[in-house]
Protein backbone atom coordinates (compact mmCIF):
# COMPACT_ATOMS: atom_id res chain seq x y z
CA UNK A 1 0.00 0.00 0.00
CA UNK A 2 2.83 2.34 0.87
CA UNK A 3 4.50 1.70 -2.47
CA UNK A 4 1.23 2.33 -4.34
CA UNK A 5 0.63 5.61 -2.50
CA UNK A 6 4.17 6.83 -3.11
CA UNK A 7 4.33 6.02 -6.83
CA UNK A 8 0.93 7.48 -7.78
CA UNK A 9 0.96 11.06 -9.03
CA UNK A 10 -0.79 13.76 -6.98
CA UNK A 11 -4.52 13.74 -7.59
CA UNK A 12 -4.45 10.09 -8.64
CA UNK A 13 -6.12 7.19 -6.92
CA UNK A 14 -5.10 3.83 -5.50
CA UNK A 15 -7.67 1.04 -5.54
CA UNK A 16 -7.57 -1.99 -3.27
CA UNK A 17 -9.80 -4.96 -2.51
CA UNK A 18 -9.29 -6.87 0.69
CA UNK A 19 -6.52 -6.45 3.20
CA UNK A 20 -4.36 -9.24 4.63
CA UNK A 21 -4.73 -9.86 8.35
CA UNK A 22 -2.25 -7.78 10.31
CA UNK A 23 -1.57 -5.41 7.41
CA UNK A 24 -1.85 -1.72 7.98
CA UNK A 25 -0.59 1.62 6.88
CA UNK A 26 0.33 4.78 8.71
CA UNK A 27 -2.74 7.01 9.06
CA UNK A 28 -0.54 10.09 8.97
CA UNK A 29 0.84 9.04 5.58
CA UNK A 30 -2.73 8.68 4.26
CA UNK A 31 -3.74 12.04 5.73
CA UNK A 32 -0.91 13.96 4.09
CA UNK A 33 -0.94 12.02 0.82
CA UNK A 34 -2.18 13.84 -2.30
CA UNK A 35 -3.51 10.47 -3.48
CA UNK A 36 -7.00 9.13 -2.86
CA UNK A 37 -7.26 5.53 -1.66
CA UNK A 38 -10.50 3.72 -2.54
CA UNK A 39 -11.44 0.18 -1.67
CA UNK A 40 -13.10 -2.13 0.75
CA UNK A 41 -13.17 -5.56 2.31
CA UNK A 42 -13.38 -8.83 0.42
CA UNK A 43 -15.29 -11.25 2.69
CA UNK A 44 -14.05 -14.40 0.96
CA UNK A 45 -14.73 -16.73 3.87
CA UNK A 46 -18.35 -15.60 4.09
CA UNK A 47 -18.95 -16.22 0.36
CA UNK A 48 -16.72 -19.21 -0.37
CA UNK A 49 -19.17 -22.05 0.39
CA UNK A 50 -21.93 -20.58 -1.81
CA UNK A 51 -19.51 -19.79 -4.64
CA UNK A 52 -17.97 -23.26 -4.59
CA UNK A 53 -21.44 -24.84 -4.79
CA UNK A 54 -22.29 -22.63 -7.78
CA UNK A 55 -19.05 -23.56 -9.54
CA UNK A 56 -19.37 -27.28 -8.85
CA UNK A 57 -22.98 -27.51 -10.05
CA UNK A 58 -22.23 -25.47 -13.20
CA UNK A 59 -24.11 -22.23 -12.41
CA UNK A 60 -20.83 -20.27 -12.56
CA UNK A 61 -18.01 -20.91 -15.04
CA UNK A 62 -14.78 -19.64 -13.48
CA UNK A 63 -12.82 -20.48 -16.63
CA UNK A 64 -12.58 -16.90 -17.89
CA UNK A 65 -10.23 -16.02 -15.06
CA UNK A 66 -7.68 -18.71 -15.80
CA UNK A 67 -4.95 -18.62 -18.40
CA UNK A 68 -3.57 -21.24 -18.84
CA UNK A 69 -5.10 -24.52 -17.59
CA UNK A 70 -2.31 -26.98 -16.84
CA UNK A 71 -2.07 -30.50 -15.45
CA UNK A 72 -1.15 -30.63 -11.77
CA UNK A 73 2.34 -31.94 -12.52
CA UNK A 74 3.06 -28.65 -14.37
CA UNK A 75 2.21 -26.47 -11.35
CA UNK A 76 5.72 -25.01 -11.27
CA UNK A 77 5.28 -23.74 -14.84
CA UNK A 78 1.96 -22.16 -13.87
CA UNK A 79 3.58 -20.26 -11.00
CA UNK A 80 6.49 -19.28 -13.25
CA UNK A 81 4.05 -17.88 -15.82
CA UNK A 82 2.31 -15.76 -13.17
CA UNK A 83 5.65 -14.58 -11.76
CA UNK A 84 6.84 -13.56 -15.24
CA UNK A 85 3.49 -11.86 -15.99
CA UNK A 86 2.69 -14.23 -18.86
CA UNK A 87 -0.42 -15.49 -17.04
CA UNK A 88 -2.96 -13.89 -14.75
CA UNK A 89 -4.13 -17.02 -12.93
CA UNK A 90 -3.31 -20.67 -13.57
CA UNK A 91 -5.90 -23.43 -13.29
CA UNK A 92 -4.38 -26.74 -12.18
CA UNK A 93 -6.35 -29.81 -13.19
CA UNK A 94 -5.82 -33.51 -12.42
CSV table of N, CA and C in Angstrom, one decimal:
chain,number,residue,atom,x,y,z
A,1,UNK,N,0.8,-1.2,0.0
A,1,UNK,CA,0.0,0.0,0.0
A,1,UNK,C,0.9,1.2,0.0
A,2,UNK,N,1.9,1.2,0.8
A,2,UNK,CA,2.8,2.3,0.9
A,2,UNK,C,3.4,2.6,-0.5
A,3,UNK,N,3.9,1.5,-1.2
A,3,UNK,CA,4.5,1.7,-2.5
A,3,UNK,C,3.5,2.3,-3.5
A,4,UNK,N,2.2,1.8,-3.4
A,4,UNK,CA,1.2,2.3,-4.3
A,4,UNK,C,1.0,3.8,-4.1
A,5,UNK,N,0.9,4.2,-2.8
A,5,UNK,CA,0.6,5.6,-2.5
A,5,UNK,C,1.8,6.5,-3.0
A,6,UNK,N,3.0,6.0,-2.8
A,6,UNK,CA,4.2,6.8,-3.1
A,6,UNK,C,4.5,6.9,-4.6
A,7,UNK,N,4.0,6.0,-5.4
A,7,UNK,CA,4.3,6.0,-6.8
A,7,UNK,C,3.1,6.5,-7.7
A,8,UNK,N,2.1,6.9,-7.0
A,8,UNK,CA,0.9,7.5,-7.8
A,8,UNK,C,1.0,9.0,-7.8
A,9,UNK,N,0.8,9.6,-8.9
A,9,UNK,CA,1.0,11.1,-9.0
A,9,UNK,C,-0.1,11.8,-8.2
A,10,UNK,N,0.2,13.0,-7.8
A,10,UNK,CA,-0.8,13.8,-7.0
A,10,UNK,C,-2.1,13.9,-7.7
A,11,UNK,N,-3.2,13.7,-7.0
A,11,UNK,CA,-4.5,13.7,-7.6
A,11,UNK,C,-5.0,12.4,-8.1
A,12,UNK,N,-4.1,11.4,-8.2
A,12,UNK,CA,-4.5,10.1,-8.6
A,12,UNK,C,-5.1,9.3,-7.6
A,13,UNK,N,-5.4,8.1,-7.9
A,13,UNK,CA,-6.1,7.2,-6.9
A,13,UNK,C,-5.5,5.8,-6.9
A,14,UNK,N,-5.6,5.2,-5.7
A,14,UNK,CA,-5.1,3.8,-5.5
A,14,UNK,C,-6.3,3.0,-5.1
A,15,UNK,N,-6.6,1.9,-5.9
A,15,UNK,CA,-7.7,1.0,-5.5
A,15,UNK,C,-7.2,-0.2,-4.9
A,16,UNK,N,-7.9,-0.7,-3.9
A,16,UNK,CA,-7.6,-2.0,-3.3
A,16,UNK,C,-8.8,-2.8,-2.9
A,17,UNK,N,-8.7,-4.1,-2.9
A,17,UNK,CA,-9.8,-5.0,-2.5
A,17,UNK,C,-9.2,-6.0,-1.5
A,18,UNK,N,-9.8,-6.0,-0.3
A,18,UNK,CA,-9.3,-6.9,0.7
A,18,UNK,C,-8.0,-6.4,1.3
A,19,UNK,N,-7.7,-6.8,2.5
A,19,UNK,CA,-6.5,-6.4,3.2
A,19,UNK,C,-6.1,-7.7,4.0
A,20,UNK,N,-4.8,-8.1,3.9
A,20,UNK,CA,-4.4,-9.2,4.6
A,20,UNK,C,-4.4,-9.0,6.1
A,21,UNK,N,-4.7,-10.0,6.9
A,21,UNK,CA,-4.7,-9.9,8.3
A,21,UNK,C,-3.4,-9.3,8.8
A,22,UNK,N,-3.5,-8.3,9.7
A,22,UNK,CA,-2.2,-7.8,10.3
A,22,UNK,C,-1.6,-6.7,9.5
A,23,UNK,N,-2.1,-6.5,8.3
A,23,UNK,CA,-1.6,-5.4,7.4
A,23,UNK,C,-2.1,-4.1,7.8
A,24,UNK,N,-1.4,-3.1,7.7
A,24,UNK,CA,-1.9,-1.7,8.0
A,24,UNK,C,-1.0,-0.7,7.3
A,25,UNK,N,-1.4,0.5,7.4
A,25,UNK,CA,-0.6,1.6,6.9
A,25,UNK,C,-0.7,2.8,7.8
A,26,UNK,N,0.3,3.6,7.8
A,26,UNK,CA,0.3,4.8,8.7
A,26,UNK,C,-0.8,5.8,8.4
A,27,UNK,N,-1.7,6.1,9.3
A,27,UNK,CA,-2.7,7.0,9.1
A,27,UNK,C,-2.2,8.4,8.7
A,28,UNK,N,-1.1,8.8,9.3
A,28,UNK,CA,-0.5,10.1,9.0
A,28,UNK,C,-0.1,10.2,7.5
A,29,UNK,N,0.4,9.1,7.0
A,29,UNK,CA,0.8,9.0,5.6
A,29,UNK,C,-0.4,9.2,4.7
A,30,UNK,N,-1.5,8.5,5.0
A,30,UNK,CA,-2.7,8.7,4.3
A,30,UNK,C,-3.3,10.1,4.3
A,31,UNK,N,-3.2,10.7,5.5
A,31,UNK,CA,-3.7,12.0,5.7
A,31,UNK,C,-3.0,13.1,4.9
A,32,UNK,N,-1.7,13.0,4.8
A,32,UNK,CA,-0.9,14.0,4.1
A,32,UNK,C,-0.7,13.6,2.6
A,33,UNK,N,-1.1,12.5,2.2
A,33,UNK,CA,-0.9,12.0,0.8
A,33,UNK,C,-1.9,12.8,-0.1
A,34,UNK,N,-1.3,13.2,-1.3
A,34,UNK,CA,-2.2,13.8,-2.3
A,34,UNK,C,-2.9,12.8,-3.2
A,35,UNK,N,-2.9,11.6,-2.7
A,35,UNK,CA,-3.5,10.5,-3.5
A,35,UNK,C,-4.7,10.0,-2.7
A,36,UNK,N,-5.8,9.6,-3.5
A,36,UNK,CA,-7.0,9.1,-2.9
A,36,UNK,C,-7.1,7.6,-2.9
A,37,UNK,N,-7.1,7.0,-1.7
A,37,UNK,CA,-7.3,5.5,-1.7
A,37,UNK,C,-8.8,5.2,-1.7
A,38,UNK,N,-9.1,4.2,-2.5
A,38,UNK,CA,-10.5,3.7,-2.5
A,38,UNK,C,-10.5,2.2,-2.5
A,39,UNK,N,-11.4,1.6,-1.7
A,39,UNK,CA,-11.4,0.2,-1.7
A,39,UNK,C,-12.4,-0.3,-0.6
A,40,UNK,N,-12.3,-1.6,-0.3
A,40,UNK,CA,-13.1,-2.1,0.7
A,40,UNK,C,-12.7,-3.6,1.0
A,41,UNK,N,-13.5,-4.2,1.9
A,41,UNK,CA,-13.2,-5.6,2.3
A,41,UNK,C,-13.6,-6.6,1.2
A,42,UNK,N,-13.0,-7.7,1.3
A,42,UNK,CA,-13.4,-8.8,0.4
A,42,UNK,C,-13.7,-10.0,1.3
A,43,UNK,N,-14.9,-10.2,1.7
A,43,UNK,CA,-15.3,-11.2,2.7
A,43,UNK,C,-15.3,-12.7,2.1
A,44,UNK,N,-14.2,-13.1,1.7
A,44,UNK,CA,-14.1,-14.4,1.0
A,44,UNK,C,-14.6,-15.5,1.8
A,45,UNK,N,-14.3,-15.6,3.0
A,45,UNK,CA,-14.7,-16.7,3.9
A,45,UNK,C,-16.3,-16.8,4.0
A,46,UNK,N,-16.9,-15.6,4.0
A,46,UNK,CA,-18.4,-15.6,4.1
A,46,UNK,C,-19.0,-16.1,2.8
A,47,UNK,N,-18.4,-15.9,1.7
A,47,UNK,CA,-18.9,-16.2,0.4
A,47,UNK,C,-18.5,-17.5,-0.2
A,48,UNK,N,-17.4,-18.1,0.3
A,48,UNK,CA,-16.7,-19.2,-0.4
A,48,UNK,C,-17.6,-20.4,-0.5
A,49,UNK,N,-18.3,-20.8,0.5
A,49,UNK,CA,-19.2,-22.0,0.4
A,49,UNK,C,-20.2,-21.9,-0.7
A,50,UNK,N,-20.9,-20.8,-0.8
A,50,UNK,CA,-21.9,-20.6,-1.8
A,50,UNK,C,-21.3,-20.6,-3.2
A,51,UNK,N,-20.2,-19.9,-3.3
A,51,UNK,CA,-19.5,-19.8,-4.6
A,51,UNK,C,-19.0,-21.1,-5.1
A,52,UNK,N,-18.4,-21.9,-4.2
A,52,UNK,CA,-18.0,-23.3,-4.6
A,52,UNK,C,-19.1,-24.1,-5.1
A,53,UNK,N,-20.3,-24.1,-4.4
A,53,UNK,CA,-21.4,-24.8,-4.8
A,53,UNK,C,-21.9,-24.4,-6.2
A,54,UNK,N,-21.9,-23.1,-6.5
A,54,UNK,CA,-22.3,-22.6,-7.8
A,54,UNK,C,-21.3,-23.1,-8.9
A,55,UNK,N,-20.0,-23.1,-8.6
A,55,UNK,CA,-19.1,-23.6,-9.5
A,55,UNK,C,-19.2,-25.1,-9.8
A,56,UNK,N,-19.3,-25.8,-8.7
A,56,UNK,CA,-19.4,-27.3,-8.8
A,56,UNK,C,-20.6,-27.8,-9.5
A,57,UNK,N,-21.8,-27.1,-9.4
A,57,UNK,CA,-23.0,-27.5,-10.0
A,57,UNK,C,-23.2,-26.8,-11.4
A,58,UNK,N,-22.2,-26.0,-11.9
A,58,UNK,CA,-22.2,-25.5,-13.2
A,58,UNK,C,-23.0,-24.2,-13.4
A,59,UNK,N,-23.4,-23.5,-12.3
A,59,UNK,CA,-24.1,-22.2,-12.4
A,59,UNK,C,-23.1,-21.1,-12.7
A,60,UNK,N,-21.9,-21.3,-12.3
A,60,UNK,CA,-20.8,-20.3,-12.6
A,60,UNK,C,-19.7,-21.0,-13.3
A,61,UNK,N,-19.2,-20.4,-14.3
A,61,UNK,CA,-18.0,-20.9,-15.0
A,61,UNK,C,-16.8,-20.0,-14.7
A,62,UNK,N,-15.9,-20.5,-13.9
A,62,UNK,CA,-14.8,-19.6,-13.5
A,62,UNK,C,-13.7,-19.6,-14.5
A,63,UNK,N,-13.9,-20.3,-15.6
A,63,UNK,CA,-12.8,-20.5,-16.6
A,63,UNK,C,-12.3,-19.2,-17.2
A,64,UNK,N,-13.0,-18.1,-17.3
A,64,UNK,CA,-12.6,-16.9,-17.9
A,64,UNK,C,-11.5,-16.2,-17.1
A,65,UNK,N,-11.3,-16.6,-15.9
A,65,UNK,CA,-10.2,-16.0,-15.1
A,65,UNK,C,-8.9,-16.7,-15.3
A,66,UNK,N,-8.9,-17.9,-15.7
A,66,UNK,CA,-7.7,-18.7,-15.8
A,66,UNK,C,-7.1,-18.7,-17.2
A,67,UNK,N,-5.7,-18.5,-17.2
A,67,UNK,CA,-5.0,-18.6,-18.4
A,67,UNK,C,-3.5,-19.0,-18.0
A,68,UNK,N,-3.1,-20.1,-18.2
A,68,UNK,CA,-3.6,-21.2,-18.8
A,68,UNK,C,-4.2,-22.2,-17.9
A,69,UNK,N,-4.7,-23.4,-18.4
A,69,UNK,CA,-5.1,-24.5,-17.6
A,69,UNK,C,-4.0,-25.6,-17.8
A,70,UNK,N,-3.4,-26.0,-16.7
A,70,UNK,CA,-2.3,-27.0,-16.8
A,70,UNK,C,-2.6,-28.2,-16.0
A,71,UNK,N,-2.0,-29.3,-16.3
A,71,UNK,CA,-2.1,-30.5,-15.4
A,71,UNK,C,-1.3,-30.2,-14.2
A,72,UNK,N,-1.7,-30.9,-13.1
A,72,UNK,CA,-1.2,-30.6,-11.8
A,72,UNK,C,0.4,-30.8,-11.8
A,73,UNK,N,0.9,-31.7,-12.5
A,73,UNK,CA,2.3,-31.9,-12.5
A,73,UNK,C,3.1,-30.8,-13.1
A,74,UNK,N,2.4,-29.8,-13.8
A,74,UNK,CA,3.1,-28.7,-14.4
A,74,UNK,C,2.8,-27.4,-13.5
A,75,UNK,N,2.5,-27.6,-12.2
A,75,UNK,CA,2.2,-26.5,-11.3
A,75,UNK,C,3.4,-25.5,-11.3
A,76,UNK,N,4.6,-25.9,-11.3
A,76,UNK,CA,5.7,-25.0,-11.3
A,76,UNK,C,5.7,-24.1,-12.5
A,77,UNK,N,5.4,-24.6,-13.6
A,77,UNK,CA,5.3,-23.7,-14.8
A,77,UNK,C,4.2,-22.7,-14.7
A,78,UNK,N,3.1,-23.1,-14.1
A,78,UNK,CA,2.0,-22.2,-13.9
A,78,UNK,C,2.4,-21.0,-13.0
A,79,UNK,N,3.1,-21.3,-11.9
A,79,UNK,CA,3.6,-20.3,-11.0
A,79,UNK,C,4.6,-19.4,-11.7
A,80,UNK,N,5.5,-20.0,-12.5
A,80,UNK,CA,6.5,-19.3,-13.2
A,80,UNK,C,5.8,-18.3,-14.2
A,81,UNK,N,4.8,-18.7,-14.9
A,81,UNK,CA,4.1,-17.9,-15.8
A,81,UNK,C,3.4,-16.7,-15.1
A,82,UNK,N,2.9,-16.9,-13.9
A,82,UNK,CA,2.3,-15.8,-13.2
A,82,UNK,C,3.4,-14.8,-12.7
A,83,UNK,N,4.5,-15.4,-12.2
A,83,UNK,CA,5.6,-14.6,-11.8
A,83,UNK,C,6.2,-13.7,-12.9
A,84,UNK,N,6.3,-14.3,-14.1
A,84,UNK,CA,6.8,-13.6,-15.2
A,84,UNK,C,5.8,-12.7,-16.0
A,85,UNK,N,4.6,-12.7,-15.4
A,85,UNK,CA,3.5,-11.9,-16.0
A,85,UNK,C,3.0,-12.3,-17.4
A,86,UNK,N,3.2,-13.6,-17.6
A,86,UNK,CA,2.7,-14.2,-18.9
A,86,UNK,C,1.3,-14.8,-18.6
A,87,UNK,N,0.9,-14.9,-17.4
A,87,UNK,CA,-0.4,-15.5,-17.0
A,87,UNK,C,-1.0,-14.7,-15.9
A,88,UNK,N,-2.3,-14.6,-15.9
A,88,UNK,CA,-3.0,-13.9,-14.7
A,88,UNK,C,-3.2,-14.9,-13.6
A,89,UNK,N,-3.8,-16.0,-13.9
A,89,UNK,CA,-4.1,-17.0,-12.9
A,89,UNK,C,-4.0,-18.4,-13.6
A,90,UNK,N,-3.5,-19.3,-13.0
A,90,UNK,CA,-3.3,-20.7,-13.6
A,90,UNK,C,-4.3,-21.7,-12.9
A,91,UNK,N,-5.0,-22.4,-13.8
A,91,UNK,CA,-5.9,-23.4,-13.3
A,91,UNK,C,-5.1,-24.7,-13.3
A,92,UNK,N,-5.0,-25.4,-12.2
A,92,UNK,CA,-4.4,-26.7,-12.2
A,92,UNK,C,-5.4,-27.8,-12.2
A,93,UNK,N,-5.4,-28.7,-13.1
A,93,UNK,CA,-6.3,-29.8,-13.2
A,93,UNK,C,-5.7,-31.2,-13.0
A,94,UNK,N,-6.4,-32.2,-12.6
A,94,UNK,CA,-5.8,-33.5,-12.4
A,94,UNK,C,-5.3,-34.1,-13.7
